PDB file of C-alpha atoms in Angstrom:
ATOM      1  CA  UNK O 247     169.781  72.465  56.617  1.00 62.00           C
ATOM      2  CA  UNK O 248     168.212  72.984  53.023  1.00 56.00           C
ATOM      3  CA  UNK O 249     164.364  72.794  53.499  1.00 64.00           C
ATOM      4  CA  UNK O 250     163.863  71.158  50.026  1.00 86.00           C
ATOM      5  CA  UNK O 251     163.386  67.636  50.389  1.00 95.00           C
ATOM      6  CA  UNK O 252     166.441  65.757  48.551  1.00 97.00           C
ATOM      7  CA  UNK O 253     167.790  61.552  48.240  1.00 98.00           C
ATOM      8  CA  UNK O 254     171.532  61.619  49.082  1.00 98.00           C
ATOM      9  CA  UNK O 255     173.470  58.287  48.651  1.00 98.00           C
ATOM     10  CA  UNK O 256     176.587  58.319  51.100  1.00 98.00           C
ATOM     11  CA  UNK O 257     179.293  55.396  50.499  1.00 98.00           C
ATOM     12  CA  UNK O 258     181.011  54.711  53.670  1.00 97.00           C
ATOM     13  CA  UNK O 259     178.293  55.413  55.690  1.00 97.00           C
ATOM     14  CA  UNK O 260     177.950  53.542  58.275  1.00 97.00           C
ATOM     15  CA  UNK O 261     180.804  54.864  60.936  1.00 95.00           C
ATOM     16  CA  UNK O 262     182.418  58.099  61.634  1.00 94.00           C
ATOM     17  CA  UNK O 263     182.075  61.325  59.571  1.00 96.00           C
ATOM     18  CA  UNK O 264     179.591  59.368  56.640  1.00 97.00           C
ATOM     19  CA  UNK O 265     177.067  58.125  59.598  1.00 97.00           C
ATOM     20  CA  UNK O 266     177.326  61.744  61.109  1.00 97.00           C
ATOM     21  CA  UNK O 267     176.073  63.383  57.691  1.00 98.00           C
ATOM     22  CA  UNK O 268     173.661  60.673  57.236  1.00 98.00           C
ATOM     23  CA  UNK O 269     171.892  61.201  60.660  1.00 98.00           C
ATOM     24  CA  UNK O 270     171.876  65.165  60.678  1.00 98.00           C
ATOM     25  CA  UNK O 271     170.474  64.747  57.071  1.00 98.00           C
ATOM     26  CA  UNK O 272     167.691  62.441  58.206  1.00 98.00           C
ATOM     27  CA  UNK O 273     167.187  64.827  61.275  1.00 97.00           C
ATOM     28  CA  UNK O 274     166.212  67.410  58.161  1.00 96.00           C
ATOM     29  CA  UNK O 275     164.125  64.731  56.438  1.00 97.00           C
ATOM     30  CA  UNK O 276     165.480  63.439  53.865  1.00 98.00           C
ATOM     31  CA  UNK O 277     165.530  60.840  51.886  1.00 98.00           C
ATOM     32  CA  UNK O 278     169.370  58.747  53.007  1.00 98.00           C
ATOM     33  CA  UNK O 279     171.154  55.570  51.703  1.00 98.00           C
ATOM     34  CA  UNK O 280     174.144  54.469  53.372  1.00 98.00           C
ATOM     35  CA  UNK O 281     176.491  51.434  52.296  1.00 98.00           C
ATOM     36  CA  UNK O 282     179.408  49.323  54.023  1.00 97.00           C
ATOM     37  CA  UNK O 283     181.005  46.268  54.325  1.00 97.00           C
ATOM     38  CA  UNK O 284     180.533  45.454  58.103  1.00 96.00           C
ATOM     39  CA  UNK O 285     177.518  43.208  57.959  1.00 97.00           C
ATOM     40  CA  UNK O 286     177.147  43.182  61.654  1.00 97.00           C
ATOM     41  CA  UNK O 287     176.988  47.553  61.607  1.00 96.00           C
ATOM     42  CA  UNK O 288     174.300  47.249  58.815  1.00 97.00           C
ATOM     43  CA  UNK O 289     172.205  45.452  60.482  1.00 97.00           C
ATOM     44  CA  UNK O 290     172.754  47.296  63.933  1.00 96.00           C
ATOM     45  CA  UNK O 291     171.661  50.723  62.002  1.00 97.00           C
ATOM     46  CA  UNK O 292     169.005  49.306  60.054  1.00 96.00           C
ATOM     47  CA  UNK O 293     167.430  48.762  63.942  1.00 96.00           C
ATOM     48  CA  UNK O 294     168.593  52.056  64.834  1.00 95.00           C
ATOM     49  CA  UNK O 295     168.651  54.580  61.976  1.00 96.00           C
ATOM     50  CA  UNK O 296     164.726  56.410  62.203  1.00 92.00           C
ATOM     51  CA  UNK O 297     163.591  58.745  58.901  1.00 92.00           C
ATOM     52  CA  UNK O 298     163.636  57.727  55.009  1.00 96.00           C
ATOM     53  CA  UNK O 299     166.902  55.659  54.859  1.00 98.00           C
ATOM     54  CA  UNK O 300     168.165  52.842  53.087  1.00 98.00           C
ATOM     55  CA  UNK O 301     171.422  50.930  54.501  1.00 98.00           C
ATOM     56  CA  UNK O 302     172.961  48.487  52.312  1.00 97.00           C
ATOM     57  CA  UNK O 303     176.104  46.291  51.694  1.00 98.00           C
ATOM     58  CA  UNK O 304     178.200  47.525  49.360  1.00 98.00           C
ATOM     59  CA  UNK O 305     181.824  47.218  48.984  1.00 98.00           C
ATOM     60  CA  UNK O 306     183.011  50.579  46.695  1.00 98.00           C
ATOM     61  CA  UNK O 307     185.710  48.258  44.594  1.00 98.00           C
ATOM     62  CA  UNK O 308     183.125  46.300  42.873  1.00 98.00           C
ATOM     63  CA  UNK O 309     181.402  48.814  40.571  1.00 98.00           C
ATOM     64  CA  UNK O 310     178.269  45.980  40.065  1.00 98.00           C
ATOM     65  CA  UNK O 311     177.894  46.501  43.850  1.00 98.00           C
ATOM     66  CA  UNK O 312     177.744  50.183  43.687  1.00 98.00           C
ATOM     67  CA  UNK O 313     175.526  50.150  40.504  1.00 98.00           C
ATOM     68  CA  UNK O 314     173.371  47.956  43.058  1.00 98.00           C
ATOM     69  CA  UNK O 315     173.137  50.469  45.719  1.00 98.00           C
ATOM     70  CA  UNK O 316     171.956  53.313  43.150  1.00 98.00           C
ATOM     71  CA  UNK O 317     169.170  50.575  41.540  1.00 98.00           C
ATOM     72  CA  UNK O 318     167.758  49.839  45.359  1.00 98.00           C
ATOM     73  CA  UNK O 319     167.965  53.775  45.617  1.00 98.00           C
ATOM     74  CA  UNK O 320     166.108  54.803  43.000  1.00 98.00           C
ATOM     75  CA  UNK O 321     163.961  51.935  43.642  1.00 98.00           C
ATOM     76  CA  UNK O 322     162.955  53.050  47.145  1.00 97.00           C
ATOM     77  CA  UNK O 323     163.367  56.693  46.920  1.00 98.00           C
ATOM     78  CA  UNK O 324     163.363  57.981  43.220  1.00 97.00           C
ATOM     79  CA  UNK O 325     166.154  60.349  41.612  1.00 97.00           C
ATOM     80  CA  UNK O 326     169.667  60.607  43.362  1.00 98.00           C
ATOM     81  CA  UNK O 327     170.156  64.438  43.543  1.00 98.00           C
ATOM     82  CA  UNK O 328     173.563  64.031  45.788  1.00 98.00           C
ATOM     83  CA  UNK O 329     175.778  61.167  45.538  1.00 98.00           C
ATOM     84  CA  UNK O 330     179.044  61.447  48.340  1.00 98.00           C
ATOM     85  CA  UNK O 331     181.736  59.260  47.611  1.00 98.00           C
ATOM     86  CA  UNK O 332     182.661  58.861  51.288  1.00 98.00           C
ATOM     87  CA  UNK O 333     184.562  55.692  51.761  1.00 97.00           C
ATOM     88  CA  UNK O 334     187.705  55.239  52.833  1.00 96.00           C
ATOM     89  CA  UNK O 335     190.656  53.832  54.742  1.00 94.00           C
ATOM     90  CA  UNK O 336     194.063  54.133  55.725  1.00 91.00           C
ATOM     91  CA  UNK O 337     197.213  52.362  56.656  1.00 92.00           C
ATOM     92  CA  UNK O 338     199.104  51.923  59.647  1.00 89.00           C
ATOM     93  CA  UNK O 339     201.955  54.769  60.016  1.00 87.00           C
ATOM     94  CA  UNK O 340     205.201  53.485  58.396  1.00 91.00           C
ATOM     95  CA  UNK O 341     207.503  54.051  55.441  1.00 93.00           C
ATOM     96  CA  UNK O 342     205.695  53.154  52.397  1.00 95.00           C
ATOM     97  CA  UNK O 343     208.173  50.594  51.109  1.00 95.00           C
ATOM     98  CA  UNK O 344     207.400  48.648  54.351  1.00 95.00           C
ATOM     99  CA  UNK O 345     203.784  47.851  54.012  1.00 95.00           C
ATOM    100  CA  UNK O 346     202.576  44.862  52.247  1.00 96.00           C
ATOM    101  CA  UNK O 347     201.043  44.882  48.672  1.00 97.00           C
ATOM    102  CA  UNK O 348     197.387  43.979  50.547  1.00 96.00           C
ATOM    103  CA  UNK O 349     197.781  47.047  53.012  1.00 95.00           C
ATOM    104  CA  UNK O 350     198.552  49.264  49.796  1.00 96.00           C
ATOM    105  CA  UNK O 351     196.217  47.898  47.579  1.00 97.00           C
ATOM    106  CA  UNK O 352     193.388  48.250  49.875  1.00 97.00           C
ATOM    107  CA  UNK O 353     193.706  51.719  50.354  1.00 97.00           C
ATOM    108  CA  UNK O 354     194.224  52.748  46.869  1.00 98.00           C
ATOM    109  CA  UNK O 355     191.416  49.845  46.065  1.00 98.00           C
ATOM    110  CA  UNK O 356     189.163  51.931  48.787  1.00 98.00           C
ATOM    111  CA  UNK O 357     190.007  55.842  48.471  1.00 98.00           C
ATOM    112  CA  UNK O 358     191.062  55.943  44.474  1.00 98.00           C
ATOM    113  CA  UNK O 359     189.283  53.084  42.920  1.00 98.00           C
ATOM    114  CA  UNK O 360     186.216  53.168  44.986  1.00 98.00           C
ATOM    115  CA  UNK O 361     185.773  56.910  44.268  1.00 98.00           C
ATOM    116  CA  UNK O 362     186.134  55.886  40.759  1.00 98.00           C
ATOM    117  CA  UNK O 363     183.144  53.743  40.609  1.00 98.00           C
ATOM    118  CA  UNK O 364     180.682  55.652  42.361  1.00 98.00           C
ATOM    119  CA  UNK O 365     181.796  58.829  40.002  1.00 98.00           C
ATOM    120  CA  UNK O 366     180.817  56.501  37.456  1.00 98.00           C
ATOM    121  CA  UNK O 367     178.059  55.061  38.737  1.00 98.00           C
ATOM    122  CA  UNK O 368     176.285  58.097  39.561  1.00 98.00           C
ATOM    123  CA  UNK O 369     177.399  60.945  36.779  1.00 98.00           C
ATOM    124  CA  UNK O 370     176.165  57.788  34.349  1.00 98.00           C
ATOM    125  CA  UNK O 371     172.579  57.626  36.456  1.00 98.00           C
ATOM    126  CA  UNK O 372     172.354  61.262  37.020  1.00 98.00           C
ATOM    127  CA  UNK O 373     172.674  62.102  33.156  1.00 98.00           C
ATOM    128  CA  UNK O 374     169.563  59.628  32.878  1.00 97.00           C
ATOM    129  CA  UNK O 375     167.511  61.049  35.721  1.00 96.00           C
ATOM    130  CA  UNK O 376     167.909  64.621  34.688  1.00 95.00           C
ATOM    131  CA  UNK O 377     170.833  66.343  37.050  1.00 97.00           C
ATOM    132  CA  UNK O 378     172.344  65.587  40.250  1.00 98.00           C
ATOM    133  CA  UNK O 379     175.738  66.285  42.130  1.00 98.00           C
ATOM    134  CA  UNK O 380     178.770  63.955  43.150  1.00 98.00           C
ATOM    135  CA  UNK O 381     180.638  64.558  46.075  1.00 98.00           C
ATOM    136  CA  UNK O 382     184.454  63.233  46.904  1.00 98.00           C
ATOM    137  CA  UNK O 383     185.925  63.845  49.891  1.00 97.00           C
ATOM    138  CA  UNK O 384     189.314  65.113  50.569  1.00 96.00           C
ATOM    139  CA  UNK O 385     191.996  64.318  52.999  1.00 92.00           C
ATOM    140  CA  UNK O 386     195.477  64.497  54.097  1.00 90.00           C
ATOM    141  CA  UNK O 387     197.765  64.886  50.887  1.00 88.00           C
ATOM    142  CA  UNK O 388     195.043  66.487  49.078  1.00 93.00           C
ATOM    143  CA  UNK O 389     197.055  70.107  48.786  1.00 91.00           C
ATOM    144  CA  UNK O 390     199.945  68.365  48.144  1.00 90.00           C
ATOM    145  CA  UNK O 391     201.629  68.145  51.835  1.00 88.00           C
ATOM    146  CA  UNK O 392     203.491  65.237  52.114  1.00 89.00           C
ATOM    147  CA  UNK O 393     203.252  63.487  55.593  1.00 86.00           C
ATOM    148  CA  UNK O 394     205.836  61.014  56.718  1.00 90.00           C
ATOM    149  CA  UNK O 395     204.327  57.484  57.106  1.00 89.00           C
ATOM    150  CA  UNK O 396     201.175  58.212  55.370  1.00 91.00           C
ATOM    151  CA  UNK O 397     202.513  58.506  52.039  1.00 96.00           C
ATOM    152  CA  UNK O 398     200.288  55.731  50.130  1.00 96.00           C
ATOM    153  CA  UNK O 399     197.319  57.311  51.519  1.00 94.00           C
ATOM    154  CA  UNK O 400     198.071  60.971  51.064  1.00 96.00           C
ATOM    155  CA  UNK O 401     198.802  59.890  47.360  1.00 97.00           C
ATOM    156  CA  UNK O 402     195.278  58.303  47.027  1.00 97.00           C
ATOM    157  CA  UNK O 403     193.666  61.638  48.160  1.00 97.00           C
ATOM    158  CA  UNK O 404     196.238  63.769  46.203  1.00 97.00           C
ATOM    159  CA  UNK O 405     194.947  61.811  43.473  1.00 98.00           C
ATOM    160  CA  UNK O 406     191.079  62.312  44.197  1.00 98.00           C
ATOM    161  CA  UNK O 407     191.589  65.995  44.270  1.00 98.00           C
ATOM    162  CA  UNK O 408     193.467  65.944  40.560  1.00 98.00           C
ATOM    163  CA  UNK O 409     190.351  63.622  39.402  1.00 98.00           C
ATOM    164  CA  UNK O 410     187.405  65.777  40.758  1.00 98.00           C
ATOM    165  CA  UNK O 411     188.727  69.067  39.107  1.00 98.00           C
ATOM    166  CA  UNK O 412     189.069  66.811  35.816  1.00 98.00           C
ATOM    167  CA  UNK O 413     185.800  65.221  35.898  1.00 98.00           C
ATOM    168  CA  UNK O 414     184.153  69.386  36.393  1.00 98.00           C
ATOM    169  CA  UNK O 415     185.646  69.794  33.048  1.00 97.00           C
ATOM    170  CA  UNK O 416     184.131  66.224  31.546  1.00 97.00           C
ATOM    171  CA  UNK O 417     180.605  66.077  33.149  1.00 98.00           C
ATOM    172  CA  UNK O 418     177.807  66.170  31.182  1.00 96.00           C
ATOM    173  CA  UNK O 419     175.184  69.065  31.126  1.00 95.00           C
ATOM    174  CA  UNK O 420     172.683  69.023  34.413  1.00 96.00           C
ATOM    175  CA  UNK O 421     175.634  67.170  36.413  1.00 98.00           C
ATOM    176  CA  UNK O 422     178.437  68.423  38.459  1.00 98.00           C
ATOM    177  CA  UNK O 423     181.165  67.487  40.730  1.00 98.00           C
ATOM    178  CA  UNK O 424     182.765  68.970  43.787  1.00 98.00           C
ATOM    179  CA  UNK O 425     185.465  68.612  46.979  1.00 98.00           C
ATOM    180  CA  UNK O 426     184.374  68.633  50.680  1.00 98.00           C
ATOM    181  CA  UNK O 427     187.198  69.125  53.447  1.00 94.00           C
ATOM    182  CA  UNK O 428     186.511  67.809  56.311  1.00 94.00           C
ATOM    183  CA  UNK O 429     189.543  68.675  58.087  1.00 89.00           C
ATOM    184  CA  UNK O 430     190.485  66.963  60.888  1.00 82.00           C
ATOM    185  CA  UNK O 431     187.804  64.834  62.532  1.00 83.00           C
ATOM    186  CA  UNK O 432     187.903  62.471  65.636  1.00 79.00           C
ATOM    187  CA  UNK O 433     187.466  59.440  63.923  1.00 73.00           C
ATOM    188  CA  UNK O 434     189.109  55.968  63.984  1.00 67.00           C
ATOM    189  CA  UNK O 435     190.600  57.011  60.930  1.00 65.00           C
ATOM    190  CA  UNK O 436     192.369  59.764  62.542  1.00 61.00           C
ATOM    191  CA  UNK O 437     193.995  58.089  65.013  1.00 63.00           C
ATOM    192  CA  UNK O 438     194.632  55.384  63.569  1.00 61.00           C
ATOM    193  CA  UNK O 439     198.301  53.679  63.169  1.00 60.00           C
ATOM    194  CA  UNK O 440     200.290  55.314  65.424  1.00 58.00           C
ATOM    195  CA  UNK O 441     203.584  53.559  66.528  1.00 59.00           C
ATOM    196  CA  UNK O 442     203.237  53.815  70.434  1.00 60.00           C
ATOM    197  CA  UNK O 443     201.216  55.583  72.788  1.00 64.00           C
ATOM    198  CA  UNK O 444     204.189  58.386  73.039  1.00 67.00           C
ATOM    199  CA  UNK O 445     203.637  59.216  69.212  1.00 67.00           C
ATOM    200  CA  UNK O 446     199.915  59.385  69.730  1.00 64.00           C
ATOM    201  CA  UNK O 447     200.130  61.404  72.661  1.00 71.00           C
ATOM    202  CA  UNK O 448     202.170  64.102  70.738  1.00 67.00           C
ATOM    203  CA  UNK O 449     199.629  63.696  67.414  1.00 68.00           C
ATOM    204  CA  UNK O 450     196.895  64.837  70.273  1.00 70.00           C
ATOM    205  CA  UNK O 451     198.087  67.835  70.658  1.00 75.00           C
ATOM    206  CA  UNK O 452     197.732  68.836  67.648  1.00 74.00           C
ATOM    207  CA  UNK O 453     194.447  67.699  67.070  1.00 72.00           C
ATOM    208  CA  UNK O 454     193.802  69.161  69.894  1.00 80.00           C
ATOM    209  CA  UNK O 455     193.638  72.667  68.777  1.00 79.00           C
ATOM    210  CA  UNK O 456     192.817  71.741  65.246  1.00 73.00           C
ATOM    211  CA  UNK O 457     190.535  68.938  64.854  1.00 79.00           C
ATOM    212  CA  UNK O 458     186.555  68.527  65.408  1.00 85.00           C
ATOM    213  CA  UNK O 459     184.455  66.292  66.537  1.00 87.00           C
ATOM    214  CA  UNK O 460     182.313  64.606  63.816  1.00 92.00           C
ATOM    215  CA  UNK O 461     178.321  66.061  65.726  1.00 93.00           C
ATOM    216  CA  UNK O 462     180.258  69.464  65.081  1.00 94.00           C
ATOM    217  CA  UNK O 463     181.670  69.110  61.609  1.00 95.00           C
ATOM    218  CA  UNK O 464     178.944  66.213  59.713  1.00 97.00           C
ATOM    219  CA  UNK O 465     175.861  68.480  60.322  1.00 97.00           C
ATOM    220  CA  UNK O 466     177.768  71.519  58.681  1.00 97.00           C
ATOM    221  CA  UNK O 467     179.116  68.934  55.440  1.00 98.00           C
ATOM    222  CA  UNK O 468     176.052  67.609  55.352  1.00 98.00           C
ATOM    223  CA  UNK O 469     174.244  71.651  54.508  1.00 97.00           C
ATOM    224  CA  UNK O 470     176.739  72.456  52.530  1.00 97.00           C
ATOM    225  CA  UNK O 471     176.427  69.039  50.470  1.00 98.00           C
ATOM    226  CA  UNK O 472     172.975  70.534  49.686  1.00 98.00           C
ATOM    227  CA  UNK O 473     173.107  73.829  49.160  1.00 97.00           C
ATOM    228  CA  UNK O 474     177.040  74.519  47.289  1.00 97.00           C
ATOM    229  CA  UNK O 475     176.562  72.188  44.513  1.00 97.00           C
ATOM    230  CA  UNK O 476     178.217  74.507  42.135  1.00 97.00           C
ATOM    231  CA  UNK O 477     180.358  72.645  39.218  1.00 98.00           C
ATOM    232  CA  UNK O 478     183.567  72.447  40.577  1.00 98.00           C
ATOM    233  CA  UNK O 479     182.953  73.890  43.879  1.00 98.00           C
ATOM    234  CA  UNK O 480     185.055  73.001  46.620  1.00 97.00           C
ATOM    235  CA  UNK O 481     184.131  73.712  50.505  1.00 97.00           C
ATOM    236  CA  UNK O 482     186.194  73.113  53.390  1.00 96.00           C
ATOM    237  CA  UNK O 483     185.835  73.360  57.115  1.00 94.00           C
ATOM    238  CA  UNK O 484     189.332  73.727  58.314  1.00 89.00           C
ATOM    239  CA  UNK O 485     190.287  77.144  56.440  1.00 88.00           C
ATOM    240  CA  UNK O 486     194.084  78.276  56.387  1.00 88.00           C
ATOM    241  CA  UNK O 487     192.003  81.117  58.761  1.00 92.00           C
ATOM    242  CA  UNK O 488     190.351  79.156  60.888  1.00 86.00           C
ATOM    243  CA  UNK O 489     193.850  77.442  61.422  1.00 83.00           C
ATOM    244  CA  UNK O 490     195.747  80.428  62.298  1.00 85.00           C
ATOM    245  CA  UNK O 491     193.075  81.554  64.480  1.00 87.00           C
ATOM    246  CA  UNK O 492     193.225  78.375  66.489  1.00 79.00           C
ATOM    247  CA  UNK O 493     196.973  78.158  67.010  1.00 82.00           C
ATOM    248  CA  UNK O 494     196.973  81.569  67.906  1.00 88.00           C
ATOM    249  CA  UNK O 495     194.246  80.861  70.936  1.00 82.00           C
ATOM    250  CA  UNK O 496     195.790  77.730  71.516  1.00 82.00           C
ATOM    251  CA  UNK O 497     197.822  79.050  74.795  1.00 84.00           C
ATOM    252  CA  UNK O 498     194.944  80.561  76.315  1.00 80.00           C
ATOM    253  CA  UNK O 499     191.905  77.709  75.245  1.00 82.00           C
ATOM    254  CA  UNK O 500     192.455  73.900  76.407  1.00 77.00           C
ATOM    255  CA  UNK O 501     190.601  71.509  74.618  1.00 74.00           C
ATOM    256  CA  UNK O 502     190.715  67.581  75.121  1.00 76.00           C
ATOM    257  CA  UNK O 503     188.775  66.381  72.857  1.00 71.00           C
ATOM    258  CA  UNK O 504     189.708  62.575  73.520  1.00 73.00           C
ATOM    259  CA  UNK O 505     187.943  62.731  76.971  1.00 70.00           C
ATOM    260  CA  UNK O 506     184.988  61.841  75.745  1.00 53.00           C
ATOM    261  CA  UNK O 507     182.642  58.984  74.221  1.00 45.00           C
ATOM    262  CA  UNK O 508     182.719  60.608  70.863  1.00 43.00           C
ATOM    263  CA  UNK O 509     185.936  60.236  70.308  1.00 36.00           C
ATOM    264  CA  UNK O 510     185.704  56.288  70.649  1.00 32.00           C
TER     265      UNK O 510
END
């Protein structure tokens, strides 16, 4: 963890891989803010978060609210030097045409639109303050891969991916923008809108050998957030290497990594 002493704003922070970068970056001491939209989680890890850290309602489709959390950041902590647009959501598993317009809408509201507004938000503060770099995250769809079911959300972080390497060639001077893979992570979100227990038992083994859980993956983001802030710079966990490698142990290494708290 980078030993100089930074404020990081992380949208979406208040469950899986955005709380697990926000602890092991208060664990370094530093200076934290963390939004959502579940008022009974806020309040739960204002009790329980310990270090600098600032959680706050914020929902990332209103820009006002957004603009909010940087005000009450700056407010308590001074200059944003790392902004990580972290939200998002996805949709149960099922041909696109089949979901409603509110099950679409939130999603692209949430990983497109909400992305969006905090690269707003915070490229227009960081120009003020003097510097600072913005964060998106990407996800399933970003390289293109088309999965079936997941089509609305793959095209929101297709999308994110085609607006980050635009923005590195808009930002102003002192500012800069960048990608972070997470890979696949034992989250909710990972899980999340499969069929029937059959289908999820076969999407386990797969993750299986290739995902993470979010203590082993969030502390490593949350160092590289810091130190690879590059314009345009674009670090993932889950390397086409690191993939091969795996399914190639993968007959002689068992992993389960769904027997266990975490993965709740």
């Amino acid at each position: 963890m980078s030993t100089a002493k930074r404020t990081v704003v992380i949208t979406g922070g208040t469950r899986g891989i955005g709380l697990g970068m926000a602890r092991a970056l208060l664990a370094g001491g530093h200076r934290v803010a963390v939004c959502g939209t579940d008022l009974d989680r806020i309040e739960k890890l204002r009790a329980e978060l310990t270090g600098t850290v600032l959680v706050q309602p914020a929902d990332t489709s209103d820009r006002v609210q957004l603009s909010e959390l940087w005000d009450a950041t700056v407010d308590r902590f001074g200059p944003v030097h790392v902004w990580i647009n972290n939200a998002g959501v996805s949709h149960r598993r099922a041909p696109l045409w089949s979901l409603t317009e509110s099950e679409t809408r939130k999603v692209v509201d949430t990983n497109l639109i909400g992305v969006i507004n905090g690269c707003a938000v915070a490229i227009a503060g960081m120009a003020e303050s003097g510097g600072g770099h913005v964060w998106n995250m990407e996800g399933l769809g970003s390289d293109g891969r088309s999965v079936a079911g997941l089509t609305g959300y793959g095209a929101t972080k297709r999308a994110v991916t085609y607006l980050t390497k635009g923005l590195a060639d808009e930002v102003p001077a002192q500012v800069s923008v960048g990608l972070l893979s997470p890979g696949m992570v034992v989250t909710d979100l990972l899980t999340h809108g499969y069929g029937d227990d059959a289908e999820l038992a076969k999407a386990r083994k797969v993750f299986n050998i290739l995902a993470d859980h979010v203590d082993t993956v969030a502390p490593w983001l949350a160092d590289q957030a810091l130190t690879q802030t590059r314009n345009g710079a674009h670090v993932a966990w889950l390397t086409t290497g690191k993939v091969m490698r795996r399914f190639a142990a993968a007959p002689f290494r068992r992993r389960d990594l769904f027997d266990s708290p975490e993965s709740a």
